Coordinates of C-alpha atoms in Angstrom, one line a residue:
X1 CA -107.0 115.5 -33.5
X2 CA -104.6 112.8 -32.5
X3 CA -103.0 110.0 -34.5
X4 CA -101.0 107.2 -32.7
X5 CA -99.0 104.8 -34.8
X6 CA -97.5 101.8 -32.9
X7 CA -95.4 98.9 -34.0
X8 CA -92.3 97.0 -33.0
X9 CA -92.1 98.6 -29.6
X10 CA -92.2 102.1 -31.0
X11 CA -95.1 104.6 -30.6
X12 CA -95.3 107.8 -32.6
X13 CA -98.1 110.2 -31.4
X14 CA -99.0 113.1 -33.6
X15 CA -101.3 115.8 -32.3
X16 CA -103.2 118.8 -33.5
X17 CA -102.7 120.4 -37.0
X18 CA -99.6 118.2 -37.6
X19 CA -101.9 115.3 -38.3
X20 CA -103.6 117.0 -41.2
X21 CA -100.4 118.6 -42.5
X22 CA -98.6 115.2 -42.7
X23 CA -101.5 113.1 -43.9
X24 CA -101.3 114.2 -47.6
X25 CA -97.6 113.5 -47.6
X26 CA -98.1 110.1 -46.0
X27 CA -100.8 109.2 -48.6
X28 CA -98.4 110.2 -51.4
X29 CA -95.6 108.1 -50.0
X30 CA -97.9 105.1 -49.8
X31 CA -99.3 105.6 -53.3
X32 CA -95.7 105.8 -54.6
X33 CA -94.8 102.5 -53.0
X34 CA -92.1 104.0 -50.9
X35 CA -92.3 101.6 -47.9
X36 CA -91.7 98.6 -50.1
X37 CA -89.1 100.3 -52.3
X38 CA -87.0 101.5 -49.3
X39 CA -87.2 98.1 -47.6
X40 CA -86.0 96.6 -50.9
X41 CA -83.2 99.1 -51.0
X42 CA -84.2 100.8 -54.2
X43 CA -81.5 103.4 -54.8
X44 CA -83.6 105.4 -57.2
X45 CA -85.9 106.7 -54.5
X46 CA -84.0 110.0 -54.3
X47 CA -83.7 110.5 -58.1
X48 CA -81.3 109.4 -60.8
X49 CA -78.5 111.7 -59.7
X50 CA -78.5 110.3 -56.1
X51 CA -78.8 106.7 -57.2
X52 CA -75.1 105.8 -57.6
X53 CA -74.2 106.9 -54.0
X54 CA -77.4 105.6 -52.5
X55 CA -76.7 102.2 -54.0
X56 CA -73.5 102.1 -51.8
X57 CA -75.2 103.5 -48.6
X58 CA -78.3 101.4 -47.9
X59 CA -76.7 98.7 -45.8
X60 CA -78.0 100.3 -42.6
X61 CA -81.4 98.7 -43.4
X62 CA -79.9 95.2 -42.7
X63 CA -77.8 96.0 -39.7
X64 CA -80.3 94.6 -37.1
X65 CA -79.3 91.2 -38.5
X66 CA -75.9 91.6 -40.1
X67 CA -74.3 93.2 -37.0
X68 CA -75.0 90.1 -34.9
X69 CA -71.7 88.6 -36.0
X70 CA -69.8 91.3 -34.1
X71 CA -69.9 89.5 -30.8
X72 CA -68.0 86.6 -32.3
X73 CA -65.5 88.9 -34.1
X74 CA -64.8 90.7 -30.8
X75 CA -64.4 87.6 -28.7
X76 CA -60.6 87.6 -29.1
X77 CA -59.9 91.3 -28.5
X78 CA -62.4 91.3 -25.6
X79 CA -60.7 88.3 -23.9
X80 CA -57.3 89.8 -24.3
X81 CA -58.4 93.1 -22.9
X82 CA -59.9 91.4 -19.8
X83 CA -56.8 89.3 -19.3
X84 CA -54.7 92.4 -19.4
X85 CA -56.9 94.4 -17.1
X86 CA -57.9 96.9 -19.8
X87 CA -61.3 98.0 -18.5
X88 CA -61.1 101.6 -19.6
X89 CA -62.3 102.0 -23.2
X90 CA -61.5 105.2 -25.1
X91 CA -63.1 105.8 -28.5
X92 CA -61.1 107.9 -30.9
X93 CA -63.3 108.8 -33.8
X94 CA -65.7 111.3 -35.3
X95 CA -69.1 111.7 -36.8
X96 CA -72.5 110.0 -36.2
X97 CA -71.1 106.7 -35.1
X98 CA -69.1 108.2 -32.2
X99 CA -72.3 110.1 -31.1
X100 CA -74.3 106.9 -31.3
X101 CA -71.7 104.9 -29.3
X102 CA -71.8 107.6 -26.6
X103 CA -75.7 107.4 -26.5
X104 CA -75.6 103.6 -26.3
X105 CA -73.2 103.6 -23.4
X106 CA -74.8 106.4 -21.5
X107 CA -78.2 104.8 -21.8
X108 CA -76.9 101.4 -20.7
X109 CA -74.8 102.9 -17.9
X110 CA -71.6 101.6 -19.4
X111 CA -68.3 103.6 -19.1
X112 CA -67.0 104.8 -22.4
X113 CA -64.7 107.8 -23.0
X114 CA -65.5 109.4 -26.4
X115 CA -62.8 111.6 -27.9
X116 CA -64.1 113.2 -31.1
X117 CA -62.2 116.4 -30.3
X118 CA -59.0 118.1 -31.0
X119 CA -59.1 120.1 -27.7
X120 CA -55.7 119.6 -26.0
X121 CA -57.1 120.2 -22.5
X122 CA -59.7 117.4 -22.9
X123 CA -57.2 115.0 -24.5
X124 CA -54.5 115.7 -21.8
X125 CA -56.9 114.9 -19.0
X126 CA -57.8 111.5 -20.6
X127 CA -54.1 110.7 -21.1
X128 CA -53.3 111.5 -17.5
X129 CA -55.9 109.2 -16.0
X130 CA -55.7 105.4 -16.1
X131 CA -53.5 105.0 -19.2
X132 CA -52.3 101.6 -17.8
X133 CA -55.9 100.3 -18.0
X134 CA -56.8 101.9 -21.4
X135 CA -57.8 100.2 -24.6
X136 CA -58.2 102.6 -27.6
X137 CA -60.8 102.0 -30.3
X138 CA -60.0 103.9 -33.5
X139 CA -62.9 104.3 -35.9
X140 CA -62.7 105.7 -39.4
X141 CA -60.1 107.8 -41.0
X142 CA -61.0 111.3 -39.8
X143 CA -58.3 113.9 -39.0
X144 CA -59.4 113.6 -35.3
X145 CA -59.1 109.8 -35.2
X146 CA -55.7 109.7 -36.9
X147 CA -54.2 112.4 -34.7
X148 CA -55.5 110.7 -31.5
X149 CA -54.1 107.3 -32.7
X150 CA -50.7 108.9 -33.0
X151 CA -50.9 110.7 -29.7
X152 CA -52.0 107.6 -27.8
X153 CA -49.3 105.5 -29.5
X154 CA -46.6 107.8 -28.3
X155 CA -48.2 107.9 -24.8
X156 CA -48.2 104.1 -24.5
X157 CA -44.6 104.0 -25.8
X158 CA -43.5 106.6 -23.2
X159 CA -45.2 104.5 -20.5
X160 CA -42.8 101.6 -21.4
X161 CA -45.0 99.6 -23.8
X162 CA -43.5 98.2 -27.0
X163 CA -44.0 95.6 -29.6
X164 CA -47.0 93.4 -29.3
X165 CA -48.0 94.9 -25.9
X166 CA -48.3 98.3 -27.5
X167 CA -50.0 97.1 -30.6
X168 CA -52.7 95.3 -28.7
X169 CA -53.7 98.4 -27.0
X170 CA -55.6 99.4 -30.1
X171 CA -58.7 98.1 -31.9
X172 CA -59.1 99.6 -35.3
X173 CA -62.5 99.6 -37.0
X174 CA -62.4 100.5 -40.7
X175 CA -63.4 99.3 -44.2
X176 CA -61.5 96.4 -45.8
X177 CA -58.8 97.7 -48.1
X178 CA -58.5 101.0 -46.4
X179 CA -55.3 102.7 -45.4
X180 CA -56.4 102.1 -41.8
X181 CA -56.6 98.4 -42.3
X182 CA -53.2 98.2 -43.9
X183 CA -51.7 100.2 -41.1
X184 CA -53.4 98.1 -38.4
X185 CA -52.1 94.9 -39.9
X186 CA -48.6 96.3 -40.3
X187 CA -48.2 97.0 -36.6
X188 CA -50.4 94.2 -35.2
X189 CA -53.5 96.1 -34.0
X190 CA -56.7 94.2 -33.7
X191 CA -58.8 94.9 -36.8
X192 CA -62.6 94.8 -37.1
X193 CA -64.0 95.3 -40.6
X194 CA -66.8 97.9 -40.8
X195 CA -69.6 97.8 -43.3
X196 CA -68.7 99.0 -46.8
X197 CA -72.2 100.2 -47.5
X198 CA -72.9 102.2 -44.4
X199 CA -71.8 105.7 -43.6
X200 CA -71.4 107.1 -40.1
X201 CA -74.5 109.2 -40.1
X202 CA -76.7 106.1 -40.7
X203 CA -74.4 103.7 -38.8
X204 CA -75.8 103.7 -35.3
X205 CA -76.2 99.9 -35.5
X206 CA -73.0 99.3 -37.4
X207 CA -69.5 98.2 -36.3
X208 CA -68.1 101.7 -35.8
X209 CA -70.7 102.4 -33.0
X210 CA -71.2 98.9 -31.7
X211 CA -67.6 97.8 -31.3
X212 CA -66.6 100.4 -28.7
X213 CA -70.0 99.9 -26.9
X214 CA -69.5 96.1 -26.8
X215 CA -66.0 96.4 -25.5
X216 CA -67.4 98.8 -22.8
X217 CA -69.7 96.0 -21.7
X218 CA -73.0 96.8 -23.5
X219 CA -75.2 93.8 -24.6
X220 CA -75.3 94.9 -28.2
X221 CA -77.4 91.9 -29.2
X222 CA -80.2 93.2 -27.0
X223 CA -80.0 96.5 -28.9
X224 CA -80.2 94.7 -32.2
X225 CA -83.2 92.7 -30.9
X226 CA -85.0 96.0 -30.2
X227 CA -84.3 97.2 -33.8
X228 CA -85.3 93.9 -35.3
X229 CA -88.8 94.1 -33.7
X230 CA -89.4 97.3 -35.6
X231 CA -87.7 96.2 -38.9
X232 CA -90.6 93.9 -39.7
X233 CA -93.0 96.9 -39.8
X234 CA -91.0 99.0 -42.2
X235 CA -92.5 97.4 -45.3
X236 CA -96.0 98.2 -44.2
X237 CA -97.8 101.2 -45.8
X238 CA -99.8 101.8 -42.6
X239 CA -99.1 101.0 -39.0
X240 CA -95.6 102.0 -39.8
X241 CA -94.3 104.5 -37.2
X242 CA -91.1 105.2 -39.2
X243 CA -93.1 106.2 -42.3
X244 CA -95.4 108.4 -40.2
X245 CA -92.5 110.2 -38.6
X246 CA -90.8 110.6 -42.0
X247 CA -94.0 112.2 -43.3
X248 CA -94.0 114.6 -40.4
X249 CA -90.4 115.6 -40.9
X250 CA -90.9 116.0 -44.6
X251 CA -94.0 118.0 -44.4
X252 CA -92.4 120.2 -41.7
X253 CA -89.4 120.9 -43.9
X254 CA -91.6 121.9 -46.8
X255 CA -93.6 124.3 -44.6
X256 CA -92.4 127.2 -42.6
X257 CA -92.2 124.9 -39.6
X258 CA -88.6 124.0 -40.5
X259 CA -87.1 124.1 -37.0
X260 CA -87.4 120.7 -35.2
X261 CA -87.2 121.4 -31.5
X262 CA -86.3 118.2 -29.6
X263 CA -86.8 117.8 -25.9
X264 CA -86.4 114.8 -23.7
X265 CA -89.2 114.1 -21.2
X266 CA -88.4 110.9 -19.4
X267 CA -87.4 108.7 -22.4
X268 CA -84.4 107.3 -20.6
X269 CA -82.3 107.6 -23.8
X270 CA -79.3 109.6 -22.6
X271 CA -77.5 111.4 -25.4
X272 CA -80.1 110.4 -28.1
X273 CA -81.1 113.9 -29.0
X274 CA -77.5 114.7 -30.0
X275 CA -77.5 111.7 -32.3
X276 CA -80.8 112.6 -33.9
X277 CA -79.5 116.2 -34.4
X278 CA -76.6 115.1 -36.5
X279 CA -78.8 112.7 -38.5
X280 CA -81.5 115.2 -39.3
X281 CA -79.2 118.1 -40.0
X282 CA -76.8 116.2 -42.1
X283 CA -79.2 114.1 -44.2
X284 CA -81.7 117.0 -45.0
X285 CA -79.7 120.2 -44.9
X286 CA -78.5 120.8 -48.4
X287 CA -79.4 122.6 -51.7
X288 CA -80.9 125.5 -49.6
X289 CA -83.4 123.1 -48.0
X290 CA -83.6 121.3 -44.8
X291 CA -85.0 120.9 -41.3
X292 CA -82.9 122.4 -38.4
X293 CA -82.8 120.2 -35.3
X294 CA -82.7 122.3 -32.1
X295 CA -82.2 120.0 -29.0
X296 CA -83.2 121.9 -25.8
X297 CA -82.5 121.0 -22.2
X298 CA -86.1 120.0 -21.3
X299 CA -89.7 121.0 -22.1
X300 CA -89.5 124.0 -19.7
X301 CA -86.4 125.5 -21.4
X302 CA -86.3 128.7 -23.4
X303 CA -86.8 127.9 -27.0
X304 CA -89.4 125.2 -26.5
X305 CA -92.4 127.5 -26.6
X306 CA -94.6 126.8 -29.6
X307 CA -94.3 129.3 -32.5
X308 CA -95.4 129.2 -36.1
X309 CA -91.9 128.2 -37.2
X310 CA -91.3 125.3 -34.9
X311 CA -92.2 121.6 -35.0
X312 CA -91.8 120.2 -31.5
X313 CA -90.8 116.6 -30.8
X314 CA -90.7 115.1 -27.4
X315 CA -88.7 112.0 -26.6
X316 CA -90.7 110.2 -23.9
X317 CA -94.2 110.8 -22.5
X318 CA -95.8 114.1 -23.4
X319 CA -96.6 116.6 -20.7
X320 CA -100.1 118.0 -20.2
X321 CA -100.4 121.1 -22.4
X322 CA -103.9 122.5 -22.2
X323 CA -105.1 125.4 -24.4
X324 CA -105.9 125.9 -28.1
X325 CA -103.0 125.1 -30.3
X326 CA -100.7 123.9 -27.5
X327 CA -101.2 120.3 -28.4
X328 CA -99.5 120.6 -31.8
X329 CA -96.5 118.4 -32.0
X330 CA -95.1 114.9 -32.0
X331 CA -94.0 112.5 -29.2
X332 CA -91.9 109.3 -29.7
X333 CA -91.4 106.5 -27.2
X334 CA -89.6 103.2 -27.5
X335 CA -86.2 101.5 -26.8
X336 CA -82.9 102.8 -28.1
X337 CA -82.2 100.2 -30.7
X338 CA -85.6 100.7 -32.3
X339 CA -85.3 104.5 -32.1
X340 CA -82.1 104.4 -34.1
X341 CA -83.7 102.5 -36.9
X342 CA -86.9 104.6 -36.7
X343 CA -85.1 107.9 -37.1
X344 CA -82.8 106.6 -39.9
X345 CA -85.8 105.4 -41.9
X346 CA -87.7 108.6 -41.2
X347 CA -84.8 110.8 -42.3
X348 CA -84.4 108.8 -45.5
X349 CA -88.2 109.2 -46.2
X350 CA -88.1 113.0 -45.4
X351 CA -85.2 113.4 -47.8
X352 CA -87.3 112.0 -50.6
X353 CA -90.2 114.3 -49.7
X354 CA -88.1 117.5 -49.9
X355 CA -86.0 116.3 -52.8
X356 CA -82.4 115.9 -51.5
X357 CA -79.9 113.1 -51.3
X358 CA -79.8 111.9 -47.7
X359 CA -76.3 110.3 -48.1
X360 CA -74.4 113.2 -49.8
X361 CA -72.4 115.7 -47.8
X362 CA -71.6 118.3 -50.5
X363 CA -70.8 121.1 -48.1
X364 CA -69.0 119.3 -45.3
X365 CA -65.9 119.1 -47.5
X366 CA -65.7 122.9 -47.6
X367 CA -64.6 123.2 -44.0
X368 CA -62.4 120.2 -44.3
X369 CA -60.6 121.7 -47.3
X370 CA -60.4 125.1 -45.6
X371 CA -58.8 123.5 -42.6
X372 CA -56.4 121.5 -44.8
X373 CA -55.3 124.7 -46.5
X374 CA -54.4 126.2 -43.2
X375 CA -52.5 123.1 -42.2
X376 CA -50.5 123.0 -45.4
X377 CA -47.1 124.4 -44.6
X378 CA -43.4 123.7 -45.1
X379 CA -42.4 120.5 -43.5
X380 CA -41.5 121.0 -39.9
X381 CA -43.4 124.3 -39.4
X382 CA -46.7 125.0 -37.7
X383 CA -49.8 125.9 -39.7
X384 CA -50.4 129.5 -40.8
X385 CA -53.3 131.0 -38.9
X386 CA -53.4 134.8 -38.8
X387 CA -55.6 136.4 -36.2
X388 CA -56.6 140.0 -36.6
X389 CA -56.9 142.3 -33.6
X390 CA -60.2 142.1 -31.8
X391 CA -62.7 144.9 -32.3
X392 CA -63.7 144.7 -28.7
X393 CA -62.0 143.4 -25.5
X394 CA -64.2 142.8 -22.4
X395 CA -62.1 141.5 -19.5
X396 CA -60.8 138.0 -20.5
X397 CA -63.0 137.9 -23.7
X398 CA -61.9 139.1 -27.1
X399 CA -64.6 139.9 -29.7
X400 CA -63.6 139.3 -33.3
X401 CA -66.1 140.3 -36.0
X402 CA -66.6 142.7 -39.0
X403 CA -67.0 146.2 -37.5
X404 CA -70.2 146.7 -39.6
X405 CA -71.8 143.7 -37.9
X406 CA -71.3 144.9 -34.4
X407 CA -72.4 148.4 -35.2
X408 CA -70.2 150.1 -32.6
X409 CA -71.2 147.8 -29.7
X410 CA -69.2 149.0 -26.6
X411 CA -69.8 146.1 -24.2
X412 CA -69.9 142.3 -24.5
X413 CA -73.6 142.4 -23.7
X414 CA -74.2 144.9 -26.5
X415 CA -72.2 142.7 -28.9
X416 CA -74.2 139.6 -28.1
X417 CA -77.5 141.5 -28.4
X418 CA -76.4 143.0 -31.7
X419 CA -75.6 139.5 -33.0
X420 CA -79.1 138.2 -31.8
X421 CA -80.7 141.1 -33.7
X422 CA -78.7 140.2 -36.8
X423 CA -80.2 136.8 -37.0
X424 CA -82.2 136.8 -40.3
X425 CA -86.0 136.7 -40.3
X426 CA -87.1 133.1 -39.9
X427 CA -83.5 132.2 -39.1
X428 CA -81.5 130.9 -36.1
X429 CA -78.3 131.4 -34.1
X430 CA -75.8 128.6 -33.7
X431 CA -73.2 128.6 -30.9
X432 CA -70.1 126.7 -31.9
X433 CA -67.7 126.1 -28.9
X434 CA -64.2 124.9 -29.7
X435 CA -63.6 124.1 -26.0
X436 CA -63.2 121.2 -23.6
X437 CA -66.5 119.3 -23.7
X438 CA -66.0 117.7 -20.3
X439 CA -64.0 120.2 -18.3
X440 CA -65.9 123.2 -19.7
X441 CA -69.3 121.5 -20.0
X442 CA -71.0 124.6 -18.6
X443 CA -70.5 126.4 -21.9
X444 CA -73.6 124.5 -23.1
X445 CA -75.6 126.7 -20.8
X446 CA -75.0 129.6 -23.2
X447 CA -77.7 128.1 -25.4
X448 CA -80.6 128.8 -23.0
X449 CA -79.1 132.1 -21.9
X450 CA -79.0 133.4 -25.5
X451 CA -82.4 132.0 -26.2
X452 CA -83.9 133.7 -23.2
X453 CA -82.3 137.0 -24.1
X454 CA -83.3 136.7 -27.7
X455 CA -86.9 136.2 -26.6
X456 CA -86.8 139.6 -24.8
X457 CA -85.1 141.4 -27.7
X458 CA -87.1 140.1 -30.7
X459 CA -90.8 140.0 -31.5
X460 CA -90.1 136.7 -33.2
X461 CA -87.5 134.9 -31.1
X462 CA -84.8 133.0 -33.0
X463 CA -84.1 129.4 -32.2
X464 CA -80.6 128.9 -30.7
X465 CA -78.6 125.7 -31.1
X466 CA -75.3 124.7 -29.4
X467 CA -72.5 122.5 -30.8
X468 CA -69.1 121.4 -29.7
X469 CA -66.3 121.9 -32.2
X470 CA -65.1 120.0 -34.1
X471 CA -67.9 117.6 -33.4
X472 CA -70.4 119.8 -35.1
X473 CA -68.4 119.8 -38.3
X474 CA -69.5 116.2 -38.8
X475 CA -73.1 116.9 -37.5
X476 CA -74.8 120.2 -38.1
X477 CA -72.0 121.6 -40.2
X478 CA -73.6 120.3 -43.4
X479 CA -76.9 122.2 -42.6
X480 CA -75.1 125.4 -41.6
X481 CA -73.5 125.6 -45.0
X482 CA -75.9 123.8 -47.3
X483 CA -79.3 124.5 -45.7
X484 CA -81.4 127.6 -45.9
X485 CA -79.2 130.7 -45.7
X486 CA -80.7 132.1 -42.6
X487 CA -78.2 131.3 -39.9
X488 CA -76.0 133.5 -37.7
X489 CA -73.1 132.1 -35.8
X490 CA -71.2 132.6 -32.5
X491 CA -68.0 130.8 -32.5
X492 CA -66.0 130.4 -29.2
X493 CA -62.3 129.6 -29.0
X494 CA -60.1 129.5 -25.9
X495 CA -56.4 130.0 -25.0
X496 CA -54.4 126.8 -24.7
X497 CA -52.3 126.5 -21.5
X498 CA -51.0 122.9 -22.1
X499 CA -50.7 121.8 -25.7
X500 CA -50.2 118.3 -27.1
X501 CA -47.9 117.7 -30.1
X502 CA -49.2 115.3 -32.8
X503 CA -46.4 112.8 -33.5
X504 CA -45.3 112.9 -37.2
X505 CA -47.1 116.1 -37.9
X506 CA -45.8 119.7 -37.9
X507 CA -48.6 120.9 -35.6
X508 CA -50.0 120.5 -32.1
X509 CA -53.6 119.7 -31.2
X510 CA -54.1 123.3 -30.2
X511 CA -52.9 124.5 -33.6
X512 CA -55.1 121.9 -35.3
X513 CA -58.1 122.9 -33.3
X514 CA -57.6 126.6 -34.1
X515 CA -57.2 125.7 -37.8
X516 CA -60.5 123.8 -37.7
X517 CA -62.2 126.8 -36.1
X518 CA -60.7 129.3 -38.5
X519 CA -61.4 127.1 -41.5
X520 CA -65.0 126.8 -40.6
X521 CA -65.4 130.4 -39.8
X522 CA -63.8 131.4 -43.1
X523 CA -66.4 129.3 -45.0
X524 CA -69.3 130.6 -43.1
X525 CA -68.3 134.2 -43.7
X526 CA -67.6 133.5 -47.4
X527 CA -71.3 132.5 -47.6
X528 CA -72.3 135.8 -46.2
X529 CA -73.4 134.5 -42.8
X530 CA -73.2 136.9 -39.8
X531 CA -70.5 135.4 -37.6
X532 CA -68.8 136.5 -34.4
X533 CA -65.8 134.8 -32.8
X534 CA -65.2 135.1 -29.1
X535 CA -61.7 134.2 -27.9
X536 CA -61.4 133.5 -24.2
X537 CA -57.9 134.6 -23.0
X538 CA -58.7 132.6 -19.9
X539 CA -61.2 129.9 -20.4
X540 CA -62.7 129.6 -16.9
X541 CA -62.8 133.4 -16.3
X542 CA -64.0 134.0 -19.9
X543 CA -67.0 131.7 -19.6
X544 CA -67.9 133.2 -16.3
X545 CA -67.7 136.7 -17.8
X546 CA -69.7 135.8 -20.8
X547 CA -72.4 134.1 -18.6
X548 CA -72.6 137.2 -16.5
X549 CA -73.0 139.4 -19.6
X550 CA -76.0 137.3 -20.7
X551 CA -77.6 136.7 -17.4

């Protein structure tokens, strides 16, 4: 059985048992008048408790039109940047908007350096290359963005810039009346107001994502045109691909198929799966419920095999999969702007189906507060982070874990296999790497290695996800702490050889990064999650050693 729903340049194809499973949910959504209510921004769709916050978070529905004023608002900063030869755009931010900006620029082939990290190696490399041509876009008021703003300010000053020349090296995107706006006006930074009724998770078409993309040379109006073509279909009860996808996501979360495996197969949307991951995990993973997104490398990767716990989504054309049951799944095609709106709408619909508030982040603050507690110290002193001795040392890799979890494992391979076996029934393993996302990109290969080894160890292989820290704190972090309690975690940290002080703060980036890692690990363990931390005494050698142990 196959159902194809097409409108506004988007096509959602649903095959096999998924059609019947989602049909009852779709009929209920239609009978409840959800398409019209959501298009009319009815804040009560997610219940009375969620209504006050939802009333302040539904502006994303109008972004395909309201964001068109950005081009005019950016005319001045863009002209100044061109005249000064500032053709290297660096985004200092965090959350869904930063991931969206990266996907926009990668898909368009535009150069944008995204720094949503506290890794000193990654930041040092960006500081060392082309600072004379750099314009920094600061979005939001996250700890990462504020630290990077201070670091770049000092770097520009040390390069001889001062006064207006230094101030104009920054474009600040924040809400009106915020501390960021006041600071920007005080020192003369360019300021662009962001939408007060849009958060980062649902803000792919908002100012915090589009301003850096536009300054990098992307035609953002073309992106908005793509979204506008779909927007007209969102009120429709039928022939509404976003509603159909929302019914699929919602019905999957209610069933035992609560792992959403996402593979790209020729979509041309570079980086989109990472954005979809943060949206789905953050909007649905709470109150012990949710849908775990698992982006994999491609349709042939370990972890994409069909099991009774997985719902598979393919971005792009669907490969030929003969055989009974193999056709079960969903494929989505369409341009990037429309895809952003499609998935935001579908996530909001799925949240109603499973009974959660898509805009709340009740568990994200736990890691933030845990990090803040580690950073609190007497003025002028570094944060207090106490590391216990490792339970196992294998070459350049230290293994930190409760002894009862490792069960006497004597080698790194044994330790990793013990962790895979500790994944709860119907659970998953998340790899969280607090490393250099560019210089140590090969760490992402650990996902497929662990998935492949887990398939050999367990009768029911556990899905394996991979996230960069601290990016994942703003993405899947909500699901890891608020979703179903069936996750196990492998955190990876690395030695710092060249640290970066944070001006005006009593800590360096390396200390901040470690505080974020320890803070998150402390929360996960307090929730009873199996968690192992690997510390690489030498990053390059450590990754090679770990890869060899899993190969």
